[in-house]
Structure formats: structure tokens, C-alpha cells
Amino acid sequence: MRRPLRDFALRLVVIAAILLTLGRVYASAVVTPMLPAMAWVIEAVDDRFRVEQMRIAERKADTFIELKATPVRIFMLGHRVLMPDAKLFFEPAVLVGSVLQPVILFLAIVLAWPGIRLKTIGLRLLLAVPAIVLLLVVNVPLGFVGVMLDFREYFPDIPVAPMVYWNDFLQTGGPLPLAIAAGILVGAAADRWCDFRSTERQVTIEPVAGE
């Protein structure tokens, strides 16, 4: 293994271990402020649902994000009709740890990425913010919508909503390759931008020096 790659792998393991430890300690504190935004995304993606409650819940040794939503519009399930009912609730849940894992992997890649120039590191962190938001949105809110639209067990003859297939992808480990791809993209984009700006400055300075 080449030394730069070996050094990157070592940094990645160390940083990931540190972030995982912090994630176990501060998971609830990190995720709780995001819940209102996640609830808003759920209603924006499918306005047939109204989020009644979204909270962090402790069950034995595990911490979950629990959703309580009710249908407020008519659902057409093939030839069947599901009417809005205030007494009908969808209550999916997801482990907080599974939500933070792709974010931690993404941050570990970004922080371990080769290059120690302060400007490059700052640009990576700046680009990391929208990437983290995107990873959380495609994981939690879209996953919950997919769960609530999954009627295959009860009505196997009806068309399957795209969000159901997306949730299947998430449940089979999809967030981790997304996190890896996002980390590589952010690291490479920051390097490319800084190299471009550096080359641009050199081209601008050379004619002046020649005069």
C-alpha cells in the first residue's frame, strides 16, 4: 500500500473512532434540534401526512427517532380508498445510531482527506454542511415516508410508490455508500477548486512580473 493511502486510511480509522465515541455520547443532543426540520420535510414530500409528533425515545439500551403521523388526505390504494382518520396513526421508528453512521463516515472521510492547507480544509468543511443536510434528509424523512407508503404486505396487487423502493435501498445499507461518495466528492471538489484558484493567481501574476 502506498504511503499516502496508508496515512489516509490510518487517519480515517482514528477520526471515525473518535466521532463514533462522541456520537454515542451526544447522539440525542445532536439529533433533537433537527427533528422539526425533518417533520417539515416529511409533510413537504407527501402532504397526505400530518406529523403529530416526532421525538427521541429511549428503549432499553437503544435510542430511537419515533414518528407519529396521521393521514389527512385520501389515499388511493388500487381500487381501494383510505379515508383520512384522526384515529389512524403511522408510527415508524429508526435507530439514532443508524442515522448518524453515514454522517460520521462522511465527516471522517472529509477530515482525513489528504492536504493540510488551511484554506482547503475550510472549504471542505463549508461544502460538508449541505452534504450532511442531504444525507440526513434522504435517510430519515424520505425513509419514514417510504415506510408509511409501504402497503405491499396488505395489498400486494397495488402499484408500489417510489419512496418504498428508496426505503428498501436505505434498509440494505444504502446510506453508507452514499456517505462514501459524498465524502470523496467534497474532498475532490475542494482540492480542485483550490488548485484552480492557485493556478489562476499564478497566471495573473506572471504578466505583471514580466513587465
XYZ file of N, CA and C in Angstrom:
633
model
N 0.846 -1.203 0.000
C 0.000 0.000 0.000
C 0.878 1.248 0.000
N 0.607 2.180 -0.868
C 1.392 3.397 -0.926
C 1.229 4.193 0.359
N 2.273 4.935 0.717
C 2.253 5.637 1.996
C 1.117 6.651 2.102
N 0.859 7.511 1.081
C -0.253 8.459 1.232
C -1.577 7.767 1.493
N -1.816 6.642 0.801
C -3.060 5.919 1.007
C -3.096 5.289 2.388
N -1.939 4.766 2.836
C -1.859 4.177 4.172
C -2.093 5.229 5.248
N -1.504 6.420 5.063
C -1.699 7.501 6.031
C -3.163 7.943 6.072
N -3.795 8.016 4.887
C -5.209 8.393 4.832
C -6.071 7.363 5.554
N -5.796 6.070 5.318
C -6.570 5.006 5.962
C -6.409 5.060 7.475
N -5.187 5.340 7.943
C -4.942 5.424 9.382
C -5.694 6.603 9.987
N -5.608 7.755 9.337
C -6.345 8.926 9.834
C -7.843 8.657 9.841
N -8.319 7.983 8.800
C -9.743 7.697 8.691
C -10.218 6.829 9.856
N -9.451 5.803 10.186
C -9.831 4.904 11.282
C -9.838 5.646 12.611
N -8.799 6.450 12.854
C -8.697 7.178 14.129
C -9.828 8.191 14.265
N -10.055 8.977 13.216
C -11.098 10.005 13.276
C -12.476 9.369 13.395
N -12.714 8.280 12.664
C -14.004 7.599 12.748
C -14.249 7.063 14.145
N -13.207 6.524 14.771
C -13.354 6.017 16.142
C -13.707 7.142 17.114
N -13.056 8.285 16.947
C -13.343 9.427 17.821
C -14.774 9.914 17.614
N -15.183 10.039 16.355
C -16.535 10.526 16.050
C -17.601 9.547 16.518
N -17.339 8.251 16.389
C -18.294 7.253 16.864
C -18.475 7.345 18.372
N -17.373 7.545 19.085
C -17.446 7.691 20.544
C -18.262 8.920 20.920
N -17.979 10.038 20.250
C -18.746 11.261 20.511
C -20.211 11.078 20.133
N -20.452 10.339 19.040
C -21.823 10.113 18.605
C -22.630 9.336 19.622
N -22.020 8.344 20.261
C -22.739 7.580 21.282
C -23.103 8.451 22.472
N -22.238 9.376 22.802
C -22.466 10.217 23.982
C -23.468 11.327 23.696
N -23.327 11.948 22.523
C -24.113 13.158 22.231
C -25.167 12.948 21.142
N -25.517 11.703 20.829
C -26.442 11.440 19.730
C -27.765 12.179 19.899
N -28.378 12.051 21.057
C -29.682 12.686 21.285
C -29.588 14.196 21.189
N -28.524 14.768 21.781
C -28.361 16.223 21.768
C -28.145 16.746 20.352
N -27.501 15.947 19.496
C -27.239 16.368 18.125
C -28.500 16.269 17.267
N -29.252 15.196 17.434
C -30.391 14.920 16.551
C -31.636 15.706 16.943
N -31.867 15.913 18.230
C -33.110 16.544 18.694
C -33.411 17.883 18.016
N -32.450 18.810 17.877
C -32.769 20.080 17.206
C -33.157 19.936 15.737
N -32.813 18.802 15.125
C -33.124 18.593 13.708
C -34.535 18.058 13.480
N -35.196 17.583 14.523
C -36.480 16.909 14.353
C -37.559 17.786 13.711
N -37.716 19.071 14.114
C -38.734 19.898 13.444
C -38.502 20.024 11.942
N -37.244 20.161 11.538
C -36.943 20.259 10.103
C -37.266 18.945 9.395
N -36.962 17.824 10.038
C -37.280 16.531 9.439
C -38.786 16.357 9.293
N -39.543 16.775 10.309
C -41.008 16.689 10.235
C -41.545 17.533 9.080
N -40.950 18.713 8.897
C -41.370 19.586 7.798
C -41.102 18.922 6.448
N -39.954 18.265 6.313
C -39.614 17.595 5.056
C -40.611 16.478 4.760
N -40.988 15.724 5.783
C -41.961 14.639 5.581
C -43.259 15.189 5.007
N -43.771 16.267 5.601
C -45.027 16.845 5.118
C -44.864 17.494 3.742
N -43.667 18.006 3.459
C -43.428 18.611 2.150
C -43.332 17.547 1.056
N -42.739 16.406 1.377
C -42.592 15.329 0.400
C -43.944 14.689 0.091
N -44.766 14.492 1.115
C -46.089 13.886 0.909
C -47.084 14.586 1.831
N -47.861 15.514 1.267
C -48.774 16.306 2.089
C -50.027 15.540 2.503
N -50.085 14.258 2.187
C -51.195 13.440 2.682
C -50.996 13.055 4.142
N -49.780 13.316 4.671
C -49.491 13.021 6.064
C -49.373 14.318 6.870
N -49.818 14.263 8.114
C -49.545 15.337 9.060
C -48.774 14.732 10.228
N -47.620 15.325 10.521
C -46.787 14.836 11.616
C -47.374 15.333 12.931
N -47.813 14.411 13.757
C -48.360 14.755 15.069
C -47.261 14.880 16.109
N -46.243 14.034 15.965
C -45.152 14.037 16.946
C -43.922 13.388 16.337
N -42.774 13.940 16.663
C -41.503 13.340 16.276
C -40.555 13.561 17.436
N -40.057 12.475 18.019
C -39.302 12.618 19.260
C -38.208 11.566 19.366
N -37.314 11.809 20.323
C -36.277 10.842 20.672
C -36.809 9.985 21.807
N -36.694 8.671 21.674
C -37.198 7.762 22.702
C -36.109 6.761 23.085
N -36.025 6.488 24.358
C -35.075 5.504 24.876
C -35.809 4.186 25.118
N -35.270 3.114 24.529
C -35.827 1.782 24.768
C -34.694 0.856 25.165
N -34.694 0.489 26.423
C -33.624 -0.343 26.973
C -32.277 0.338 26.715
N -31.421 -0.311 25.913
C -30.087 0.265 25.675
C -30.027 1.051 24.371
N -31.145 1.173 23.648
C -31.137 1.811 22.340
C -31.901 3.135 22.355
N -31.512 4.025 21.435
C -32.172 5.321 21.279
C -32.772 5.384 19.881
N -34.045 5.776 19.811
C -34.781 5.781 18.551
C -35.315 7.175 18.228
N -35.487 7.432 16.925
C -36.326 8.545 16.483
C -37.694 7.950 16.186
N -38.709 8.413 16.900
C -40.056 7.897 16.723
C -40.933 8.949 16.055
N -41.710 8.499 15.082
C -42.621 9.377 14.357
C -44.057 8.946 14.614
N -44.926 9.919 14.752
C -46.361 9.650 14.839
C -47.048 10.572 13.838
N -47.612 9.978 12.778
C -48.223 10.760 11.712
C -49.599 10.200 11.400
N -50.462 11.075 10.933
C -51.820 10.663 10.583
C -52.143 11.104 9.160
N -52.931 10.303 8.419
C -53.319 10.705 7.056
C -54.377 11.799 7.097
N -54.177 12.834 6.321
C -55.125 13.954 6.294
C -55.761 14.115 4.916
N -55.355 13.272 3.971
C -55.951 13.282 2.634
C -56.284 11.850 2.223
N -57.056 11.734 1.177
C -57.472 10.415 0.703
C -56.286 9.678 0.080
N -56.148 8.391 0.406
C -55.170 7.510 -0.215
C -55.895 6.592 -1.189
N -55.422 6.556 -2.416
C -55.954 5.611 -3.397
C -55.024 4.402 -3.428
N -55.516 3.269 -2.946
C -54.734 2.038 -2.899
C -55.312 1.073 -3.925
N -54.919 1.260 -5.168
C -55.519 0.496 -6.241
C -56.971 0.904 -6.404
N -57.872 -0.065 -6.222
C -59.306 0.228 -6.306
C -59.887 0.540 -4.925
N -59.021 0.627 -3.933
C -59.482 0.882 -2.574
C -59.224 2.335 -2.205
N -59.974 2.812 -1.255
C -59.825 4.194 -0.798
C -59.593 4.189 0.710
N -58.529 4.847 1.138
C -58.252 5.025 2.562
C -58.586 6.469 2.915
N -59.627 6.619 3.702
C -60.095 7.949 4.060
C -59.278 8.514 5.222
N -59.152 9.844 5.302
C -58.492 10.456 6.461
C -59.207 10.062 7.744
N -58.424 9.746 8.746
C -58.997 9.304 10.017
C -58.080 9.776 11.140
N -58.642 10.599 12.027
C -57.844 11.147 13.123
C -57.395 10.065 14.094
N -58.049 8.894 14.045
C -57.685 7.809 14.958
C -56.672 6.848 14.340
N -56.323 7.077 13.086
C -55.370 6.209 12.397
C -53.987 6.850 12.433
N -53.008 6.117 12.917
C -51.658 6.651 13.031
C -50.651 5.706 12.396
N -49.656 6.301 11.766
C -48.461 5.582 11.334
C -47.372 5.906 12.357
N -46.708 4.873 12.865
C -45.725 5.098 13.936
C -44.424 4.348 13.648
N -43.704 4.734 12.598
C -42.397 4.110 12.333
C -41.336 4.666 13.290
N -40.238 3.940 13.382
C -39.119 4.359 14.245
C -37.818 3.912 13.593
N -36.759 4.629 13.915
C -35.439 4.289 13.383
C -34.404 4.546 14.469
N -33.391 3.716 14.517
C -32.312 3.895 15.491
C -31.528 5.164 15.195
N -31.259 5.940 16.244
C -30.460 7.148 16.064
C -29.069 6.794 15.542
N -28.535 5.684 16.014
C -27.215 5.263 15.575
C -27.143 5.023 14.076
N -28.193 4.428 13.507
C -28.200 4.172 12.073
C -28.322 5.460 11.271
N -28.899 6.492 11.896
C -29.000 7.798 11.242
C -27.647 8.508 11.230
N -26.916 8.395 12.338
C -25.642 9.110 12.458
C -24.477 8.392 11.789
N -24.575 7.086 11.585
C -23.458 6.342 10.990
C -22.981 6.914 9.664
N -23.882 7.156 8.692
C -23.386 7.720 7.428
C -22.809 9.116 7.586
N -23.361 9.916 8.493
C -22.831 11.262 8.727
C -21.428 11.170 9.313
N -21.241 10.253 10.263
C -19.923 10.068 10.880
C -18.911 9.587 9.851
N -19.307 8.633 9.015
C -18.398 8.143 7.968
C -18.036 9.260 7.005
N -19.021 10.045 6.620
C -18.781 11.174 5.712
C -17.802 12.163 6.334
N -18.034 12.562 7.584
C -17.142 13.519 8.248
C -15.738 12.949 8.415
N -15.638 11.659 8.710
C -14.323 11.040 8.858
C -13.540 11.123 7.551
N -14.203 10.886 6.423
C -13.534 10.975 5.121
C -13.093 12.411 4.847
N -13.975 13.362 5.113
C -13.652 14.766 4.856
C -12.484 15.232 5.716
N -12.490 14.873 6.997
C -11.438 15.317 7.914
C -10.122 14.581 7.685
N -10.190 13.349 7.197
C -8.967 12.575 6.957
C -8.397 12.787 5.565
N -9.127 13.506 4.724
C -8.704 13.691 3.324
C -7.313 14.329 3.264
N -6.430 13.845 2.384
C -5.071 14.398 2.297
C -5.074 15.898 2.012
N -4.074 16.568 2.542
C -3.952 18.021 2.354
C -4.185 18.750 3.657
N -3.238 19.615 4.025
C -3.331 20.291 5.317
C -3.406 21.812 5.179
N -3.612 22.276 3.938
C -3.739 23.730 3.767
C -5.009 24.213 4.437
N -4.867 25.282 5.197
C -5.992 25.782 5.985
C -7.175 26.149 5.098
N -6.895 26.781 3.955
C -7.976 27.195 3.047
C -8.724 25.982 2.506
N -7.987 24.922 2.158
C -8.626 23.721 1.621
C -9.491 23.047 2.672
N -8.979 22.957 3.907
C -9.750 22.340 4.985
C -11.013 23.142 5.258
N -10.892 24.464 5.260
C -12.065 25.310 5.482
C -13.115 25.123 4.397
N -12.662 25.001 3.142
C -13.608 24.801 2.046
C -14.280 23.439 2.148
N -13.529 22.425 2.551
C -14.124 21.101 2.744
C -15.233 21.160 3.784
N -14.946 21.806 4.909
C -15.948 21.888 5.967
C -17.170 22.688 5.517
N -16.927 23.721 4.720
C -18.045 24.515 4.201
C -18.930 23.675 3.278
N -18.294 22.906 2.400
C -19.053 22.042 1.497
C -19.714 20.884 2.249
N -19.165 20.540 3.399
C -19.700 19.420 4.168
C -21.080 19.722 4.743
N -21.364 20.992 5.013
C -22.644 21.348 5.657
C -23.840 20.941 4.799
N -23.944 21.386 3.530
C -25.097 20.944 2.727
C -25.091 19.444 2.471
N -23.901 18.830 2.419
C -23.843 17.384 2.197
C -24.422 16.628 3.388
N -24.141 17.088 4.600
C -24.703 16.456 5.799
C -26.217 16.600 5.821
N -26.694 17.798 5.482
C -28.145 18.021 5.419
C -28.781 17.049 4.426
N -28.153 16.895 3.272
C -28.686 15.997 2.246
C -28.692 14.549 2.731
N -27.610 14.118 3.387
C -27.551 12.751 3.901
C -28.651 12.494 4.918
N -28.916 13.469 5.778
C -29.970 13.301 6.778
C -31.352 13.281 6.136
N -31.564 14.151 5.153
C -32.884 14.230 4.504
C -33.207 12.940 3.766
N -32.255 12.428 2.984
C -32.540 11.231 2.196
C -32.646 9.991 3.077
N -32.137 10.082 4.301
C -32.161 8.928 5.194
C -33.429 8.905 6.043
N -33.624 9.914 6.882
C -34.714 9.854 7.861
C -36.074 10.224 7.264
N -36.295 11.472 6.812
C -37.641 11.816 6.336
C -38.106 10.966 5.155
N -37.246 10.796 4.161
C -37.655 10.009 2.999
C -37.841 8.536 3.354
N -37.017 8.059 4.291
C -37.189 6.684 4.753
C -38.516 6.486 5.465
N -38.885 7.452 6.317
C -40.170 7.360 7.013
C -41.342 7.398 6.032
N -41.260 8.266 5.035
C -42.327 8.322 4.025
C -42.441 6.976 3.307
N -41.302 6.390 2.970
C -41.316 5.084 2.317
C -41.960 4.010 3.173
N -41.668 4.028 4.478
C -42.284 3.050 5.395
C -43.796 3.223 5.426
N -44.258 4.464 5.519
C -45.698 4.721 5.654
C -46.464 4.434 4.366
N -45.765 4.457 3.240
C -46.424 4.170 1.960
C -46.306 2.708 1.544
N -45.685 1.903 2.392
C -45.450 0.505 2.043
C -46.660 -0.341 2.458
N -47.530 -0.613 1.504
C -48.729 -1.423 1.747
C -48.613 -2.801 1.088
N -47.383 -3.203 0.726
C -47.215 -4.451 -0.022
C -47.689 -5.678 0.760
N -47.529 -5.631 2.079
C -47.934 -6.775 2.895
C -49.452 -6.964 2.883
N -50.176 -5.851 2.783
C -51.633 -5.911 2.882
C -52.314 -5.904 1.506
N -51.714 -5.174 0.565
C -52.299 -5.059 -0.774
C -51.208 -5.300 -1.818
N -50.813 -6.555 -2.020
C -49.701 -6.842 -2.947
C -50.009 -6.527 -4.404
N -51.285 -6.280 -4.722
C -51.650 -6.057 -6.114
C -51.593 -4.594 -6.534
N -51.350 -3.659 -5.583
C -51.374 -2.235 -5.925
C -49.984 -1.775 -6.362
N -49.898 -0.678 -7.138
C -48.588 -0.134 -7.535
C -47.782 0.284 -6.300
N -46.480 0.119 -6.398
C -45.587 0.461 -5.284
C -45.019 1.851 -5.504
N -45.100 2.699 -4.479
C -44.604 4.072 -4.567
C -43.076 4.084 -4.643
N -42.487 5.032 -5.393
C -41.020 5.110 -5.491
C -40.331 5.231 -4.127
N -40.964 5.938 -3.174
C -40.353 6.091 -1.861
C -40.220 4.764 -1.123
N -41.079 3.802 -1.460
C -40.977 2.474 -0.847
C -39.685 1.794 -1.297
N -39.387 1.891 -2.592
C -38.136 1.310 -3.093
C -36.926 2.042 -2.522
N -37.075 3.348 -2.344
C -35.973 4.106 -1.734
C -35.720 3.623 -0.312
N -36.791 3.366 0.444
C -36.616 2.857 1.805
C -35.979 1.473 1.795
N -36.331 0.651 0.801
C -35.680 -0.663 0.673
C -34.172 -0.487 0.489
N -33.796 0.481 -0.331
C -32.375 0.773 -0.552
C -31.702 1.197 0.754
N -32.373 2.050 1.523
C -31.813 2.503 2.804
C -31.646 1.346 3.778
N -32.612 0.438 3.790
C -32.583 -0.670 4.739
C -31.539 -1.716 4.386
N -31.017 -1.681 3.174
C -29.984 -2.645 2.767
C -28.597 -2.013 2.766
N -28.422 -0.965 3.582
C -27.097 -0.353 3.727
C -26.813 0.784 2.789
N -27.819 1.288 2.100
C -27.621 2.351 1.122
C -26.982 3.627 1.632
N -27.278 4.079 2.868
C -26.681 5.339 3.329
C -25.156 5.334 3.380
N -24.540 4.178 3.629
C -23.079 4.137 3.748
C -22.371 4.409 2.415
N -22.754 3.749 1.309
C -22.120 4.133 0.036
C -22.426 5.570 -0.365
N -23.614 6.071 0.001
C -23.912 7.482 -0.263
C -22.945 8.378 0.504
N -22.671 8.027 1.757
C -21.745 8.818 2.578
C -20.332 8.778 2.006
N -19.894 7.608 1.552
C -18.556 7.484 0.963
C -18.453 8.332 -0.298
N -19.468 8.235 -1.152
C -19.462 9.016 -2.390
C -19.466 10.507 -2.098
N -20.266 10.930 -1.106
C -20.327 12.349 -0.750
C -18.999 12.828 -0.182
N -18.359 12.018 0.653
C -17.064 12.400 1.217
C -15.994 12.561 0.159
N -15.935 11.615 -0.775
C -14.950 11.704 -1.865
C -15.235 12.920 -2.733
N -16.510 13.165 -3.017
C -16.885 14.296 -3.866
C -16.501 15.623 -3.219
N -16.774 15.768 -1.922
C -16.435 17.011 -1.219
C -14.929 17.212 -1.166
N -14.181 16.158 -0.829
C -12.723 16.274 -0.764
C -12.115 16.632 -2.113
N -12.570 15.940 -3.171
C -12.027 16.206 -4.506
C -12.429 17.590 -5.010
N -13.679 18.006 -4.727
C -14.139 19.319 -5.190
C -13.366 20.447 -4.517
N -13.106 20.311 -3.217
C -12.341 21.332 -2.504
C -10.917 21.423 -3.050
N -10.289 20.270 -3.287
C -8.933 20.272 -3.853
C -8.916 20.901 -5.245
N -9.886 20.539 -6.062
C -9.927 21.056 -7.432
C -10.124 22.570 -7.434
N -11.007 23.060 -6.579
C -11.272 24.499 -6.520
C -10.040 25.270 -6.060
N -9.383 24.772 -5.017
C -8.196 25.464 -4.502
C -7.060 25.431 -5.510
N -6.884 24.313 -6.215
C -5.853 24.226 -7.243
C -6.162 25.182 -8.394
N -7.425 25.283 -8.748
C -7.841 26.196 -9.819
C -7.563 27.643 -9.445
N -7.898 28.022 -8.212
C -7.666 29.390 -7.760
C -6.173 29.700 -7.690
N -5.382 28.708 -7.263
C -3.937 28.906 -7.189
C -3.342 29.097 -8.583
N -3.776 28.292 -9.545
C -3.299 28.421 -10.925
C -3.732 29.749 -11.528
N -4.926 30.182 -11.222
C -5.447 31.448 -11.743
C -4.622 32.625 -11.239
N -4.238 32.574 -9.949
C -3.413 33.653 -9.399
C -2.040 33.679 -10.054
N -1.454 32.493 -10.305
C -0.144 32.436 -10.945
C -0.199 33.025 -12.349
N -1.238 32.715 -13.092
C -1.387 33.241 -14.451
C -1.550 34.755 -14.418
N -2.213 35.276 -13.401
C -2.429 36.720 -13.288
C -1.155 37.438 -12.902
N -0.323 36.816 -12.049
C 0.889 37.470 -11.534
C 2.010 37.459 -12.562
N 2.130 36.403 -13.365
C 3.258 36.273 -14.283
C 3.377 37.423 -15.262
N 2.323 37.895 -15.948
C 2.486 39.031 -16.864
C 2.940 40.298 -16.159
N 2.463 40.465 -14.929
C 2.870 41.652 -14.171
C 4.334 41.579 -13.852
N 4.826 40.391 -13.471
C 6.237 40.230 -13.156
C 7.082 40.464 -14.400
N 6.570 40.070 -15.559
C 7.325 40.257 -16.798
C 7.478 41.694 -17.200
N 6.541 42.529 -16.806
C 6.627 43.944 -17.145
C 7.772 44.607 -16.381
